[in-house]
Structures are given as structure tokens and as C-alpha cells.
Short mmCIF file of C-alpha atoms and ligand atoms in Angstrom, two decimals:
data_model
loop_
_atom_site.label_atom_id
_atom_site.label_comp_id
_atom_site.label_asym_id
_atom_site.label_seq_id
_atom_site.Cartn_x
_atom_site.Cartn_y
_atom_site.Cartn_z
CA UNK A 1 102.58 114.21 64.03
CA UNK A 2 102.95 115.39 68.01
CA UNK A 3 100.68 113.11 70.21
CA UNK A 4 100.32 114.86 73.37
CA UNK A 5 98.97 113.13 76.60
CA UNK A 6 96.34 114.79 78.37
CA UNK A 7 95.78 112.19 80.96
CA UNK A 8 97.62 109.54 81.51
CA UNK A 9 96.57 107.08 83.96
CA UNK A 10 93.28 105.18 85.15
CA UNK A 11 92.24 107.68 87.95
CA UNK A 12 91.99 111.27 88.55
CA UNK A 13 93.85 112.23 91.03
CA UNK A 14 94.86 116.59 92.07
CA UNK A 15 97.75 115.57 89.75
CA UNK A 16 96.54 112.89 87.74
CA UNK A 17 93.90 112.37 85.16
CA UNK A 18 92.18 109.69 83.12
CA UNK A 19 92.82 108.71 79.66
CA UNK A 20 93.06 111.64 76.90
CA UNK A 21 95.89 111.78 73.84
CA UNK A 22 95.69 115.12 71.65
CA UNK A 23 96.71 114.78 67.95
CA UNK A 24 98.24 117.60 66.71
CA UNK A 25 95.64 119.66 68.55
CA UNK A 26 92.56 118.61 66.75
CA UNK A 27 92.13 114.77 66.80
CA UNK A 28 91.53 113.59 70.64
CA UNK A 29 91.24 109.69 71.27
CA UNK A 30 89.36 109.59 75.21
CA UNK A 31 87.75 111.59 76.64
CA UNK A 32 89.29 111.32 80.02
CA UNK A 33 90.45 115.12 80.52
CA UNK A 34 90.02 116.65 78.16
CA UNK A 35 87.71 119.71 79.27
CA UNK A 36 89.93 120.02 82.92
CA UNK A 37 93.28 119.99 79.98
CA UNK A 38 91.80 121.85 77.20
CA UNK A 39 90.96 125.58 76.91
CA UNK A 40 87.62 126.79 75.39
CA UNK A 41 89.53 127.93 72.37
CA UNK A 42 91.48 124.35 72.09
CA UNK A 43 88.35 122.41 72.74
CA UNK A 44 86.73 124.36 69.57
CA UNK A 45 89.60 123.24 67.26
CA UNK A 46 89.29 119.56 67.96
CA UNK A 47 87.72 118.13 64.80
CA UNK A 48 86.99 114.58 66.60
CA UNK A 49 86.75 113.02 69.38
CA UNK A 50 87.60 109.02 69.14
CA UNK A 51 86.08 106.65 72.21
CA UNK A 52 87.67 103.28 72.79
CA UNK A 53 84.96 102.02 75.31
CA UNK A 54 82.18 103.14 77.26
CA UNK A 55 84.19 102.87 80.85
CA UNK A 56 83.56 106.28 82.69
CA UNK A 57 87.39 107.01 82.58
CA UNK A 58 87.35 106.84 79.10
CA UNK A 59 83.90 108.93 78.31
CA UNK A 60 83.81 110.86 81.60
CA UNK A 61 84.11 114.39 79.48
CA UNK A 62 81.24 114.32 76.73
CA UNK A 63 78.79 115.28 78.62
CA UNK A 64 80.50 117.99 79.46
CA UNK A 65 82.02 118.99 76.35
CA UNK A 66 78.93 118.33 74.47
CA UNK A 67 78.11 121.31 77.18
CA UNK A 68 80.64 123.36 75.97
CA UNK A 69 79.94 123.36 72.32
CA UNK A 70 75.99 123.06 72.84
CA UNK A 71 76.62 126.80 74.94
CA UNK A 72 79.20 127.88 71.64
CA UNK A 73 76.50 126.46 69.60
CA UNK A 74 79.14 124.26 67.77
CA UNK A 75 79.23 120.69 67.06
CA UNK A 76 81.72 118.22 67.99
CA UNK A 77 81.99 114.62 66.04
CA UNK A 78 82.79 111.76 68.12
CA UNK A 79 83.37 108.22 66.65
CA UNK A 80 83.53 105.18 68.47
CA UNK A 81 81.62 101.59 68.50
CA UNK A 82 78.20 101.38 68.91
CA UNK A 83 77.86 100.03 72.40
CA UNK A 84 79.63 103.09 73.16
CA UNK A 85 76.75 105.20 71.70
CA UNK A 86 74.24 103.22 73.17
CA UNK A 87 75.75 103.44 76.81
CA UNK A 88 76.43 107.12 76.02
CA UNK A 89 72.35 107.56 75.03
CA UNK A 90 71.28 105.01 78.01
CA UNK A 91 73.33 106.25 80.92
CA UNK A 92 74.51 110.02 80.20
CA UNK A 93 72.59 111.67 77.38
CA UNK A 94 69.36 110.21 78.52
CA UNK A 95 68.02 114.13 79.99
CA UNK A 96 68.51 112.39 83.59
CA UNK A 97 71.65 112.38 84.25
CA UNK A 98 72.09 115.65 81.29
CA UNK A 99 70.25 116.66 78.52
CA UNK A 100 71.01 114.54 75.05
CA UNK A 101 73.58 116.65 73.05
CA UNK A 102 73.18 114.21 70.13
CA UNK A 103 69.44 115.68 69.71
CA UNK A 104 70.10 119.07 71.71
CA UNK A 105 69.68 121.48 69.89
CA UNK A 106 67.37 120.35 67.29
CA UNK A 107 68.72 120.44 63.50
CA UNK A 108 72.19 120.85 64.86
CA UNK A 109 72.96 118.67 67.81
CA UNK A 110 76.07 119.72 69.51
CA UNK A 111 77.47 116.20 69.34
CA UNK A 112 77.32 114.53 65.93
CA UNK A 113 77.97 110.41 66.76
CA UNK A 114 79.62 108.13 63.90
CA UNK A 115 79.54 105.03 64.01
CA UNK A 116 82.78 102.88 63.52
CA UNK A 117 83.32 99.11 62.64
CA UNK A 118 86.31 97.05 64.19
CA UNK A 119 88.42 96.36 61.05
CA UNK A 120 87.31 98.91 58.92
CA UNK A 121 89.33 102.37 58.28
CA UNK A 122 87.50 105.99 58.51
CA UNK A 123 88.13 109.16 56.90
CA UNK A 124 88.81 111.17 59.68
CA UNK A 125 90.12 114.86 59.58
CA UNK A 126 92.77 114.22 56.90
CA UNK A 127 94.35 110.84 59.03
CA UNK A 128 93.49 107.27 58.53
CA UNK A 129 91.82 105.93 61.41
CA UNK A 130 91.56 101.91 61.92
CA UNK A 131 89.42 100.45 64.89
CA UNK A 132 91.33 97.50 66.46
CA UNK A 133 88.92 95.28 68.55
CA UNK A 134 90.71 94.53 71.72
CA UNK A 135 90.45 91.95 75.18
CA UNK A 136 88.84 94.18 77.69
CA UNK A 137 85.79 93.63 79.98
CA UNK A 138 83.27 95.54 77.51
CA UNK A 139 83.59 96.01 74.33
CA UNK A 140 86.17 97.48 73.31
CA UNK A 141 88.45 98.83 70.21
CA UNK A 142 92.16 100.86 70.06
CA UNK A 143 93.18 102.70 67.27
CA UNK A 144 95.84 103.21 64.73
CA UNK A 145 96.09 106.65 63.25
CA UNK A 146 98.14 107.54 60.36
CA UNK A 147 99.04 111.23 59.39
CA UNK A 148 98.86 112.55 55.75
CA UNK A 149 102.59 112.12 55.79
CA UNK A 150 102.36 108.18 57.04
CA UNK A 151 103.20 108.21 60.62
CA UNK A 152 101.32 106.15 62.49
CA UNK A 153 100.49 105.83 66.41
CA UNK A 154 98.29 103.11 67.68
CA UNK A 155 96.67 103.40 71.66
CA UNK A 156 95.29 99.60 72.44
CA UNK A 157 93.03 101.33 74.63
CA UNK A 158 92.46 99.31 78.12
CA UNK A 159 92.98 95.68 77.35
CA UNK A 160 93.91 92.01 78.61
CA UNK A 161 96.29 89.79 77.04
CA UNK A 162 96.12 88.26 73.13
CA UNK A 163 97.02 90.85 71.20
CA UNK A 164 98.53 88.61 68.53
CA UNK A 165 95.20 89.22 66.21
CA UNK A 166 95.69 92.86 66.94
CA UNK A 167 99.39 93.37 66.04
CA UNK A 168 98.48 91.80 62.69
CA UNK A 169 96.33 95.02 61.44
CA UNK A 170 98.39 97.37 62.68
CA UNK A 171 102.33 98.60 62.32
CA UNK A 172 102.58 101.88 64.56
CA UNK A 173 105.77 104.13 65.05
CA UNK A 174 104.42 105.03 68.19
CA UNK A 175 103.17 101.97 70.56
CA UNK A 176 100.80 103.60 73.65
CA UNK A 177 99.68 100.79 75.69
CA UNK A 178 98.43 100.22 79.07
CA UNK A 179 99.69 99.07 82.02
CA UNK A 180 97.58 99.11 84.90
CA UNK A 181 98.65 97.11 87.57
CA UNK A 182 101.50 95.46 89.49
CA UNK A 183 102.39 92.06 88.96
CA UNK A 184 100.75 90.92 91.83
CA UNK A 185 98.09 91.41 90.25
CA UNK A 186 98.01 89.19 87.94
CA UNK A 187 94.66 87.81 88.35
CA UNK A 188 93.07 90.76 88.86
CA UNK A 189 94.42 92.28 85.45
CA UNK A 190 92.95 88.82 83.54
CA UNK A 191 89.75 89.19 85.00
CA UNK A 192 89.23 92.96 84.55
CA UNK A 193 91.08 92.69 81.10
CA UNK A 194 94.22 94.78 81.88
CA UNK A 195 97.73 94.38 81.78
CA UNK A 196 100.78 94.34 84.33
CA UNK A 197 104.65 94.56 83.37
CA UNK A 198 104.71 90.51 83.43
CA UNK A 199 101.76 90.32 81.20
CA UNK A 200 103.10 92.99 78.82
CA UNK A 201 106.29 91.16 77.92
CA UNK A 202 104.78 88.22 75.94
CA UNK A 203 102.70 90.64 73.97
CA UNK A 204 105.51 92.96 72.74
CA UNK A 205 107.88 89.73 72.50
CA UNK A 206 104.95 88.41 69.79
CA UNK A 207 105.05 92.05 68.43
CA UNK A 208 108.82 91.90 68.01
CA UNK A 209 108.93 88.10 66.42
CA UNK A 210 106.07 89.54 63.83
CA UNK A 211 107.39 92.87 62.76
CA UNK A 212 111.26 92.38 63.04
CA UNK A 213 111.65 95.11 65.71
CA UNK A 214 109.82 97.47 68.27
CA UNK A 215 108.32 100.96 68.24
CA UNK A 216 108.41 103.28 70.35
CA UNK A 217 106.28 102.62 73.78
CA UNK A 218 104.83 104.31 76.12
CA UNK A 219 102.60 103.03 79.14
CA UNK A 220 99.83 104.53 80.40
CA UNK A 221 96.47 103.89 82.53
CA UNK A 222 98.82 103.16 85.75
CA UNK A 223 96.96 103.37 88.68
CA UNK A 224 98.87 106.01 90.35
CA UNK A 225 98.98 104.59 93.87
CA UNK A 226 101.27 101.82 92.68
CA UNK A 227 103.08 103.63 90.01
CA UNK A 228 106.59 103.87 91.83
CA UNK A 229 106.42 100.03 91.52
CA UNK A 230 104.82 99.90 88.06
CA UNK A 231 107.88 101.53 86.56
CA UNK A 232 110.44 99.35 88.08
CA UNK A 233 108.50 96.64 86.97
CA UNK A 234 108.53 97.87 82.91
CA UNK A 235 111.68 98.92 83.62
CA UNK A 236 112.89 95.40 83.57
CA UNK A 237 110.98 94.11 80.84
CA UNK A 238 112.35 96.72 78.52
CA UNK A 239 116.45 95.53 80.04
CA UNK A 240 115.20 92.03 79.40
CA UNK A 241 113.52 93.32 75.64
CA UNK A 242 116.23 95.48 75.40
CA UNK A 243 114.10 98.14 74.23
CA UNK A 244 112.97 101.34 75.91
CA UNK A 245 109.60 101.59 77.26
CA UNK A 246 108.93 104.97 78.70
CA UNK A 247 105.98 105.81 81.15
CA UNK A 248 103.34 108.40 80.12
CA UNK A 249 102.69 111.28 82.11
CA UNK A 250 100.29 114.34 82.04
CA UNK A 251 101.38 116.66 79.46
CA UNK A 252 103.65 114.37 77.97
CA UNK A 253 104.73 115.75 74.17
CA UNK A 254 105.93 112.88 71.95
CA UNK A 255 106.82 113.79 67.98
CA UNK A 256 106.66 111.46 65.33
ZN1 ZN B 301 88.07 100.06 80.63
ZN1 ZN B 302 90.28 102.64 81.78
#
């Protein structure tokens, strides 16, 4: 499996972009970037898109590549929760804002929507795909996705603290979380359901106690203006972990 990261962080920035991780080319999770990071040709090989929430960092790019395949008069299947289709129908596919790819055209919409259930695994392109509901300020799931040959990443998508009922349905090899903000931040990350270095610790410490030992990590969703001090921040919860907890970064490569 080689999980690529498209866009890595919580703005989009001339050198940043929001969320977007690539699955050997054809499975993306967020659609943060990944029209501005994805040819024509790569956007037509993508067999699914997966949506963790209905934030516009997350979803930003389906109108647009619903666009893009309407135009190649292909279709594109996106799964994801349904308060993600229904803020997807209400705010962006509603003809106001752009025309509504899940009717558009007629017979053979260029985006196909499928619904998923928190809990439940899907069928998806040849990998198993579990929906993990998450803390966040909407609702909002990560997910675990194992390859035909069993290696498994899970993204926890944007979320708070309590991940303890999370960690229980899932055992990745690969660990992408987020960390948005500083430390001083703390109350800032509870209330908007994020994380900071000092809330991540507990979380991976439960992970540890419950599975034996860590994955591999990677952060992401850093708000770039504060990333400098993000890193020194993880940085010493992975000395005091001892573990290794590397920061994601556009175009990022990682192989399982
Ligand atoms: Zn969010
Ligand atoms: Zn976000």
C-alpha cells in the first residue's frame, strides 16, 4: 500500500493545502486538493472518493471534480455519512452555488453518493473500508483501510479528544492523525474538537496500553502559521512516548 499526502494541513496556503491522502492512486480519503494535486488523467483513475465530514476543507473539491468528470462524462463514487450528503445537496450541489452532479447528467450523474454507517465495513475498490465515528464539531467519521494484502492505515479525520472507543475498532500500521494547534490552545482545540501535541499524548498513551505498542504516525491538519512550534511540540511527546511521530507534508509518500 503507498498512502500519499496530497494536502496536508487545515488551510491552503501558495504552499499548503487542505486535507487529501491518495491510496495507491485510486482510493482518495478528502477532498481537500485533490483537483489543484491531481492531473486529469489521475483524477479519472480514482475509483472513490471517501469524505470524513462536511467542513469545507475537507469537501472543498467535489464540486469541482464532479466538474471534471461531468465534462469527461465519467462518474466518480464518493462515500461518506449522510450529513455529509445532505450538506453536500443543501449548500454546494443545490444549482446555486453549482449545478447538482449527483442528478447532472440525467441517467448517469457524474457523482454517484454511497452512503456509509459508522461501525459498519464497505466493499470498496478491492480494500476494506471501516467508518470510525469520531469527537469533532459536526459529525464526523475517520477511516481504517485495509489492502487486499492486510495493511491497514487509519486517518481519524479532524477530531477532539476520547478516542478510547475509537482505538477499539481499529489496529492500523499506519496512524494519520491531526494536530491542529499549539498547546496554548488548549481550549480552543476542545471546543472546536481538535487536537494539540498536549492533547495528543493521552490518546496515543491509551493506544499504546491497548494494543501493546505504536504504529507508525504522522500529523497532519497543522495550521501552517504555527507549524514551526507544532513540531517542537510533537517532537517531545514522541521523546517522552519514545516513539517517532513524523509531520505530514504535501507530497509526502509513505509505504506500507
Ligand atoms: Zn472539521
Ligand atoms: Zn479540517
Amino acid at each position: 500500500m503507498i498512502v500519499k499526502i496530497l494536502g496536508a494541513h487545515n488551510i491552503e496556503l501558495q504552499d499548503t493545502r487542505c486535507i487529501s491522502l491518495l491510496i495507491d492512486d485510486i482510493l482518495a480519503i478528502d477532498a481537500g486538493a485533490l483537483t489543484s494535486s491531481l492531473s486529469l488523467a489521475a483524477q479519472q483513475k480514482l475509483k472513490a472518493v471517501l469524505l470524513t465530514h462536511q467542513h469545507y476543507d475537507h469537501m472543498r473539491d467535489i464540486p469541482a471534480i464532479g466538474m471534471n468528470f461531468y465534462l469527461y462524462e465519467n462518474t466518480i463514487d464518493i462515500y461518506s455519512i449522510l450529513p455529509v450528503r445532505e450538506a453536500l445537496s443543501t449548500y454546494m450541489l443545490n444549482d446555486i452555488l453549482y449545478p447538482d452532479f449527483m442528478e447532472k447528467p440525467r441517467g448517469k450523474p457524474a457523482i454517484r453518493f454511497n452512503t456509509m454507517e459508522p461501525g459498519h465495513t464497505k466493499s470498496i475498490a478491492g480494500y476494506t473500508v471501516l467508518p470510525v465515528s469520531v469527537s469533532h464539531a459536526v459529525p464526523t467519521v475517520g477511516y481504517e483501510v485495509t489492502s487486499p494484502d492486510g495493511k491497514k492505515v487509519f486517518y481519524t479525520a479532524d477530531t477532539g479528544p476520547g478516542l478510547d472507543e475509537c482505538w477499539r475498532q481499529v489496529s492500523p500500521d499506519l496512524l494519520i492523525i491531526e494536530v491542529t494547534a499549539l498547546n496554548k490552545w488548549h481550549d480552543f482545540a476542545l471546543q472546536s474538537g481538535h487536537l494539540t501535541a498536549a492533547l495528543l499524548k493521552p490518546e496515543l498513551e491509551s493506544l499504546k496500553r491497548m494494543k501493546g505498542s505504536l504504529p507508525q504516525i504522522v500529523a497532519i491538519h497543522m495550521n501552517p502559521l504555527d507549524e514551526k512550534g507544532i513540531k517542537e511540540e510533537i517532537a517531545a511527546v514522541a521523546a517522552a512516548l519514545n516513539t517517532d511521530i513524523r509531520l505530514g507534508y504535501e507530497g509526502m509518500i509513505i509505504e506500507l
